[in-house]
CSV table of C-alpha atoms in Angstrom, one decimal:
chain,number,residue,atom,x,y,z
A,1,UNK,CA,0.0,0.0,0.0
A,2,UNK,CA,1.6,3.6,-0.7
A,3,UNK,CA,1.2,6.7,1.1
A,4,UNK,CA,-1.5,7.7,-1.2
A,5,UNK,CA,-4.0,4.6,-0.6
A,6,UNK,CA,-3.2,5.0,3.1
A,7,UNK,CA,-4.4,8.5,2.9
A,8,UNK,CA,-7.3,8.2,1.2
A,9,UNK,CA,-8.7,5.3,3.2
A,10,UNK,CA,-8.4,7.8,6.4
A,11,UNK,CA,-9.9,10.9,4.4
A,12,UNK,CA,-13.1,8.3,3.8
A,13,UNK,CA,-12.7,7.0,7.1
A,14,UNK,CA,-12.7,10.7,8.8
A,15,UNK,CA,-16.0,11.8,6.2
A,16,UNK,CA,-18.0,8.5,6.3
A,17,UNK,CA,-17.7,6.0,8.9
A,18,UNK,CA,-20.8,5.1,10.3
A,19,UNK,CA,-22.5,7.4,8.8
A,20,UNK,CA,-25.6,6.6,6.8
A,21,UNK,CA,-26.3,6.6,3.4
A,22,UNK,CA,-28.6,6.4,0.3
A,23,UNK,CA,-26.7,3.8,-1.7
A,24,UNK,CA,-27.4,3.5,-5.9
A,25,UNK,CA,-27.1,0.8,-7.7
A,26,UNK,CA,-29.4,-0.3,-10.0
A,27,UNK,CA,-31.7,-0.1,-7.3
A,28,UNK,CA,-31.5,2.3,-3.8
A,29,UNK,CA,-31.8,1.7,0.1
A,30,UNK,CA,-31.0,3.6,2.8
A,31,UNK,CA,-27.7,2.2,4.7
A,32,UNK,CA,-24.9,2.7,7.5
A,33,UNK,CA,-21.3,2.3,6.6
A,34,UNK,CA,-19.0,1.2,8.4
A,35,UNK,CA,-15.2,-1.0,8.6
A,36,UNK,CA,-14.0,1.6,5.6
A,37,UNK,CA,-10.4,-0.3,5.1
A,38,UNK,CA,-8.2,-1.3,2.6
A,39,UNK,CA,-8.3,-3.8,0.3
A,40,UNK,CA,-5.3,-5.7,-1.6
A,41,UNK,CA,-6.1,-7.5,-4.7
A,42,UNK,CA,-4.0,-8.2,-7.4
A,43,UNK,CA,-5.6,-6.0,-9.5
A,44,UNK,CA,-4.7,-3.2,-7.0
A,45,UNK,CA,-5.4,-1.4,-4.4
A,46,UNK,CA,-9.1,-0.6,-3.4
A,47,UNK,CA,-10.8,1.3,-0.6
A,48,UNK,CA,-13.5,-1.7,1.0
A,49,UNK,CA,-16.4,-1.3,3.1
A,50,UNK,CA,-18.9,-2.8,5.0
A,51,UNK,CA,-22.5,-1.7,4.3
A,52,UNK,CA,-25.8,-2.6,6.4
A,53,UNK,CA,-29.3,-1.4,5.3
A,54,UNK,CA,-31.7,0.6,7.4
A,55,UNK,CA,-35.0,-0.6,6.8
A,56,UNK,CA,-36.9,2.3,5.8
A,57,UNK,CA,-40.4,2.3,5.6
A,58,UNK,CA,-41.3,2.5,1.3
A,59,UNK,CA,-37.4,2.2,0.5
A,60,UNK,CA,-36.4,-0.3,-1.4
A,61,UNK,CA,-36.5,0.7,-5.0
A,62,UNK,CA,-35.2,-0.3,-8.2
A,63,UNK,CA,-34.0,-4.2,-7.9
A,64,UNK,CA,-34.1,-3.7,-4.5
A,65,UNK,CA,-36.8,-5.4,-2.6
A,66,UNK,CA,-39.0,-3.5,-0.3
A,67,UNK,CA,-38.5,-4.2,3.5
A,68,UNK,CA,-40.9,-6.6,4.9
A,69,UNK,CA,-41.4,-6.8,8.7
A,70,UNK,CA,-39.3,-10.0,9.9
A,71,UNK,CA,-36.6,-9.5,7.1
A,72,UNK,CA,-33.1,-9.1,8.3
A,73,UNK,CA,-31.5,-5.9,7.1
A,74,UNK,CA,-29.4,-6.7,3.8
A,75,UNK,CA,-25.7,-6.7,4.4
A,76,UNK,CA,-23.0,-6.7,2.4
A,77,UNK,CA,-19.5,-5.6,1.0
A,78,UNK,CA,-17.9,-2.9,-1.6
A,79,UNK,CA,-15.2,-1.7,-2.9
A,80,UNK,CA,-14.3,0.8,-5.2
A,81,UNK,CA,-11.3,3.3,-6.1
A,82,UNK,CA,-10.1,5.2,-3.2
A,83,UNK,CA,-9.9,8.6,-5.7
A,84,UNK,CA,-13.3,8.6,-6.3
A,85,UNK,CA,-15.3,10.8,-3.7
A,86,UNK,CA,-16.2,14.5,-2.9
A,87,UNK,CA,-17.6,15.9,0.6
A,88,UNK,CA,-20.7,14.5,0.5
A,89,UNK,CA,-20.3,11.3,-1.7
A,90,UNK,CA,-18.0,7.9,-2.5
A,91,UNK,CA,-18.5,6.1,-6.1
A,92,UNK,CA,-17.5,3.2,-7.9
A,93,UNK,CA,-14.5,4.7,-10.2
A,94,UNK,CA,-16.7,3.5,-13.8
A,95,UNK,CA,-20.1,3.8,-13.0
A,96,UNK,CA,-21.0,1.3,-10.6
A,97,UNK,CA,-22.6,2.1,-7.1
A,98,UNK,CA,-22.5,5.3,-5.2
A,99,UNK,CA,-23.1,6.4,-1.7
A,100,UNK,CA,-24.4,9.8,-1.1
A,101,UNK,CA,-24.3,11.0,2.6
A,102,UNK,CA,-25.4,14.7,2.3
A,103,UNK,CA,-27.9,14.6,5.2
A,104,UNK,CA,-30.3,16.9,3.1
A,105,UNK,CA,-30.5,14.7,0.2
A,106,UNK,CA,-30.7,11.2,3.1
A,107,UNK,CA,-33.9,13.4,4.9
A,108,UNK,CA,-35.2,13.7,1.1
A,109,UNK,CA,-35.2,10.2,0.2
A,110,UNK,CA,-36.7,8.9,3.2
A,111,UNK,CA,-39.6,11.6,2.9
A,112,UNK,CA,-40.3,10.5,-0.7
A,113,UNK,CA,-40.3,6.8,0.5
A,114,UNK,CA,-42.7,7.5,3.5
A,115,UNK,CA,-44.9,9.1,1.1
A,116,UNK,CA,-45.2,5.7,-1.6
A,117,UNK,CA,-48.0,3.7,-1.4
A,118,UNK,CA,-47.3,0.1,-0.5
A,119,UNK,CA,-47.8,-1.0,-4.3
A,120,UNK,CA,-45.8,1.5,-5.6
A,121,UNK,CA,-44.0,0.3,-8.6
A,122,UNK,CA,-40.3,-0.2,-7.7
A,123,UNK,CA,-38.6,0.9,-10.5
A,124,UNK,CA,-40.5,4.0,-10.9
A,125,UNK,CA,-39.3,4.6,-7.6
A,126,UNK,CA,-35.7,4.2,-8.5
A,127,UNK,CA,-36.3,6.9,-11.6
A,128,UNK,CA,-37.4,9.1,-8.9
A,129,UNK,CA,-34.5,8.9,-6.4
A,130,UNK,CA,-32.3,8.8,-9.5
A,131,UNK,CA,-33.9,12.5,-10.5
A,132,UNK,CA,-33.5,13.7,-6.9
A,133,UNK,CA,-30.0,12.6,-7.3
A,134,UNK,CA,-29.1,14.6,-10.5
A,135,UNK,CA,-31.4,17.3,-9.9
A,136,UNK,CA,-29.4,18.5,-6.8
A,137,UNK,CA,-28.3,21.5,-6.5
């Protein structure tokens, strides 16, 4: 790992960890993140993460299934390039997922989700959080 890597992890570490997110991908849920570390691959180096859902009532759009009572949280695992974040965000170098932690835009999504009705189509909902997302400001 260079110097570079190393610093990076800590800038993402110092911004995000534990902190929740919207995370995009095809789909979007609300989430915490947390064990921001680095991860050694042949490939390279990567920034990793672990990432738990927070059920959120309406949330789960896009290939996402909505939370059901009784469902464990989703958990899981990223990584992505450690140069790729801002402030307020961390993304997948080429497209992939993103994680946007501005806590207006986190307030905004869960308002839109507690205003769906229970039969809401999914996927319109993930064109919706997906114009929130572009449209901000």
């Amino acid at each position: 790992m260079d110097s570079k890597d190393a610093s990076n992890c800590e800038v993402l570490r110092a911004r995000f960890e534990g902190r929740e997110a919207i995370y995009v991908e095809k789909g979007a849920l609300r989430v915490r993140v947390s064990n921001i570390h680095n991860v050694h691959e042949r490939q390279g180096s990567h920034i990793g993460a672990d990432v738990e859902e927070v059920p959120t009532p309406g949330l789960g759009v896009g290939l996402f299934p909505p939370h059901r009572p009784g469902r464990s949280p989703l958990r899981w695992t990223i990584a992505g390039d450690p140069t790729s974040y801002s402030d307020q965000s961390w993304w997948m170098g080429y497209g992939g997922w993103s994680l946007e932690f501005a806590p207006e835009f986190v307030q905004a999504v869960i308002d839109f989700a507690a205003r769906r009705p229970n039969n809401a189509d999914p996927c319109e909902g993930y064109s919706e959080v997906c114009r929130m997302l572009n449209n901000r400001t």
